[in-house]
Amino acid sequence: MSGASRTSEVLEITTTAGVVQARQQVRALAQQCRLSLVDQTKLITAASELARNTLVHGGGGTMTALLLEERGRRGVRLAFADRGPGIADVDLALTDGWTSGTGMGLGLSGSKRLVDDFVLDTTPGAGTTVTITKWGR
Amino acid sequence: MSERVPILRIRQVLLVSIQTDLDDQAVLLLQDDLAQAVVDSGAHGVVIDITAVEIVDSFVGRMLATIASLSRLLDAGTVLVGMRPAVAITLVELGLSLGGVRTALTLDKGLRMLEDDHAERGHEGIAPDVAAGA
């Protein structure tokens, strides 16, 4: 069972409907992982922010979702990847309230607070990948 | 084609109950529809029910704050009702406090809040000193 659950699922995010699908897929995984209701809500919210970033700032991309099992604990890992312009100043992009567009500037910094692990990998001109993990308690 | 959220009118209050996971276009559409409905109906209040809403991210949060400020400009109050505890916890951690948005735990309390508001404002309007042109 754990072998099968390690298979990753890839979702294309190219429209706002893709952002909705991402939320739904993450909800199903979070429930499968038996995260608490609050942790489910935090993970889905973070996924929604990052999926929208992928669409709006990255010009579309993918979400790769994975159920993890490690040292007796279970978790959900999500990777949002785009081939957009990348982020020139990562520290600035992670500052609360800073926005490159018309948003509130909470997408990146806020979603970082909602998860256990947050890894931002970006190359200006080549794209951005944000990988987040939420572990069950 | 994004779906449209129905806007119901009960006397002088507009009621919106979000029941499905809305995409961003539907969220923006709701914002515009509500502003128009406030003007068309002359309603003095707007109640947004989010009992069924599982997550509020920064995009939806911004829509809620925008609706509250624009209805204020259009002479109507806004109350957000039915927020789930997990949603409240997540919003605070996300960094969205929704400072300008009034909330009530239930629809009933929200409606009463708007009635009280209206009574208070109505009172001012017919205050004797004002009526006397002082």
Short mmCIF file of N, CA and C in Angstrom, two decimals, chain A residues 16-17 19-20 23-24 27 37-38 40-42 44-45 48-49 52 96 102-104 106-107 109-111 113-114, chain B residues 2 21-25 54-62 65 84-87 89-96:
data_model
loop_
_atom_site.label_atom_id
_atom_site.label_comp_id
_atom_site.label_asym_id
_atom_site.label_seq_id
_atom_site.Cartn_x
_atom_site.Cartn_y
_atom_site.Cartn_z
N THR A 16 -7.49 29.06 -14.31
CA THR A 16 -7.93 29.20 -12.92
C THR A 16 -8.66 27.93 -12.47
N ALA A 17 -9.21 27.17 -13.43
CA ALA A 17 -9.83 25.89 -13.06
C ALA A 17 -8.77 24.92 -12.56
N VAL A 19 -6.27 25.73 -10.73
CA VAL A 19 -6.01 26.09 -9.32
C VAL A 19 -7.06 25.42 -8.42
N VAL A 20 -8.31 25.40 -8.89
CA VAL A 20 -9.38 24.73 -8.14
C VAL A 20 -9.09 23.22 -8.05
N ARG A 23 -6.46 22.44 -5.48
CA ARG A 23 -7.01 22.43 -4.12
C ARG A 23 -7.71 21.12 -3.83
N GLN A 24 -8.50 20.66 -4.81
CA GLN A 24 -9.27 19.43 -4.58
C GLN A 24 -8.36 18.21 -4.45
N ARG A 27 -6.69 18.34 -1.09
CA ARG A 27 -7.64 17.99 -0.02
C ARG A 27 -7.74 16.46 0.12
N LEU A 37 -7.84 18.56 10.89
CA LEU A 37 -8.63 19.49 10.09
C LEU A 37 -7.89 20.81 9.89
N VAL A 38 -7.26 21.31 10.94
CA VAL A 38 -6.52 22.57 10.84
C VAL A 38 -5.34 22.41 9.88
N GLN A 40 -5.04 20.22 7.46
CA GLN A 40 -5.59 20.09 6.10
C GLN A 40 -5.87 21.47 5.52
N THR A 41 -6.52 22.30 6.34
CA THR A 41 -6.90 23.65 5.88
C THR A 41 -5.66 24.47 5.54
N LYS A 42 -4.64 24.36 6.39
CA LYS A 42 -3.39 25.11 6.14
C LYS A 42 -2.73 24.64 4.85
N ILE A 44 -4.08 23.06 2.21
CA ILE A 44 -4.87 23.39 1.02
C ILE A 44 -4.73 24.89 0.70
N THR A 45 -4.71 25.71 1.76
CA THR A 45 -4.56 27.15 1.56
C THR A 45 -3.20 27.47 0.94
N SER A 48 -3.18 26.50 -2.64
CA SER A 48 -3.96 27.43 -3.45
C SER A 48 -3.11 28.66 -3.81
N GLU A 49 -2.38 29.18 -2.81
CA GLU A 49 -1.51 30.34 -3.05
C GLU A 49 -0.43 30.01 -4.09
N ARG A 52 -1.71 29.41 -7.66
CA ARG A 52 -2.02 30.69 -8.32
C ARG A 52 -0.74 31.39 -8.76
N ASP A 96 6.69 39.77 3.65
CA ASP A 96 5.26 40.03 3.77
C ASP A 96 4.90 41.36 3.13
N THR A 102 -0.60 42.60 -8.50
CA THR A 102 -1.66 43.34 -7.82
C THR A 102 -2.15 42.59 -6.58
N GLY A 103 -1.46 41.53 -6.20
CA GLY A 103 -1.88 40.73 -5.05
C GLY A 103 -1.57 41.41 -3.73
N MET A 104 -1.73 40.66 -2.65
CA MET A 104 -1.51 41.23 -1.33
C MET A 104 -0.08 40.99 -0.86
N LEU A 106 1.18 38.09 0.03
CA LEU A 106 1.22 37.11 1.12
C LEU A 106 1.36 35.68 0.62
N GLY A 107 1.31 35.51 -0.70
CA GLY A 107 1.31 34.16 -1.27
C GLY A 107 2.51 33.34 -0.85
N SER A 109 5.28 34.26 1.27
CA SER A 109 5.64 34.36 2.69
C SER A 109 4.59 33.68 3.56
N GLY A 110 3.33 33.86 3.21
CA GLY A 110 2.24 33.27 3.99
C GLY A 110 2.22 31.76 3.89
N SER A 111 2.38 31.24 2.67
CA SER A 111 2.30 29.79 2.53
C SER A 111 3.50 29.12 3.22
N ARG A 113 4.67 29.95 6.06
CA ARG A 113 4.29 29.79 7.47
C ARG A 113 3.29 28.66 7.70
N LEU A 114 2.58 28.28 6.65
CA LEU A 114 1.50 27.29 6.81
C LEU A 114 1.98 25.84 6.72
N SER B 2 -17.23 30.87 -15.90
CA SER B 2 -17.27 30.75 -14.44
C SER B 2 -18.70 30.83 -13.94
N ASP B 21 -16.51 25.57 -4.34
CA ASP B 21 -15.14 26.04 -4.46
C ASP B 21 -15.05 26.92 -5.72
N LEU B 22 -15.00 28.23 -5.54
CA LEU B 22 -15.05 29.16 -6.67
C LEU B 22 -13.68 29.36 -7.29
N ASP B 23 -13.62 29.44 -8.61
CA ASP B 23 -12.35 29.80 -9.22
C ASP B 23 -12.19 31.33 -9.16
N ASP B 24 -11.00 31.81 -9.49
CA ASP B 24 -10.70 33.24 -9.28
C ASP B 24 -11.62 34.15 -10.08
N GLN B 25 -12.00 33.70 -11.29
CA GLN B 25 -12.89 34.54 -12.09
C GLN B 25 -14.26 34.67 -11.45
N GLU B 54 -14.30 25.94 2.85
CA GLU B 54 -13.26 25.18 3.54
C GLU B 54 -11.94 25.92 3.65
N ILE B 55 -11.64 26.77 2.68
CA ILE B 55 -10.43 27.58 2.81
C ILE B 55 -10.67 28.99 2.28
N VAL B 56 -10.01 29.96 2.91
CA VAL B 56 -9.99 31.33 2.41
C VAL B 56 -8.53 31.67 2.19
N ASP B 57 -8.13 31.82 0.94
CA ASP B 57 -6.75 32.19 0.67
C ASP B 57 -6.66 33.70 0.47
N SER B 58 -5.48 34.21 0.10
CA SER B 58 -5.32 35.67 0.05
C SER B 58 -6.19 36.29 -1.05
N PHE B 59 -6.48 35.53 -2.09
CA PHE B 59 -7.30 36.06 -3.18
C PHE B 59 -8.75 36.28 -2.72
N VAL B 60 -9.30 35.26 -2.08
CA VAL B 60 -10.67 35.38 -1.56
C VAL B 60 -10.71 36.40 -0.41
N GLY B 61 -9.66 36.40 0.41
CA GLY B 61 -9.57 37.37 1.50
C GLY B 61 -9.60 38.79 0.98
N ARG B 62 -8.88 39.02 -0.12
CA ARG B 62 -8.86 40.35 -0.71
C ARG B 62 -10.24 40.73 -1.25
N ALA B 65 -12.39 41.78 1.67
CA ALA B 65 -12.03 43.12 2.14
C ALA B 65 -12.51 44.18 1.16
N ARG B 84 -15.29 29.10 9.68
CA ARG B 84 -14.89 27.91 10.43
C ARG B 84 -13.63 28.23 11.25
N PRO B 85 -13.49 27.60 12.41
CA PRO B 85 -12.30 27.85 13.24
C PRO B 85 -11.00 27.57 12.49
N ALA B 86 -10.95 26.48 11.72
CA ALA B 86 -9.71 26.15 10.99
C ALA B 86 -9.37 27.22 9.96
N VAL B 87 -10.41 27.83 9.40
CA VAL B 87 -10.19 28.91 8.42
C VAL B 87 -9.63 30.14 9.13
N ILE B 89 -7.89 30.23 11.94
CA ILE B 89 -6.50 29.94 12.35
C ILE B 89 -5.55 30.11 11.16
N THR B 90 -5.97 29.58 10.02
CA THR B 90 -5.14 29.64 8.82
C THR B 90 -4.97 31.07 8.31
N LEU B 91 -6.04 31.84 8.36
CA LEU B 91 -5.98 33.24 7.89
C LEU B 91 -4.98 34.05 8.71
N VAL B 92 -5.02 33.86 10.02
CA VAL B 92 -4.12 34.61 10.90
C VAL B 92 -2.67 34.23 10.60
N GLU B 93 -2.43 32.92 10.44
CA GLU B 93 -1.07 32.48 10.16
C GLU B 93 -0.59 32.94 8.78
N LEU B 94 -1.52 32.99 7.85
CA LEU B 94 -1.20 33.47 6.50
C LEU B 94 -0.82 34.95 6.54
N GLY B 95 -1.33 35.68 7.54
CA GLY B 95 -1.00 37.09 7.66
C GLY B 95 -2.15 37.99 7.26
N LEU B 96 -3.32 37.40 7.07
CA LEU B 96 -4.51 38.17 6.68
C LEU B 96 -5.42 38.31 7.89
#
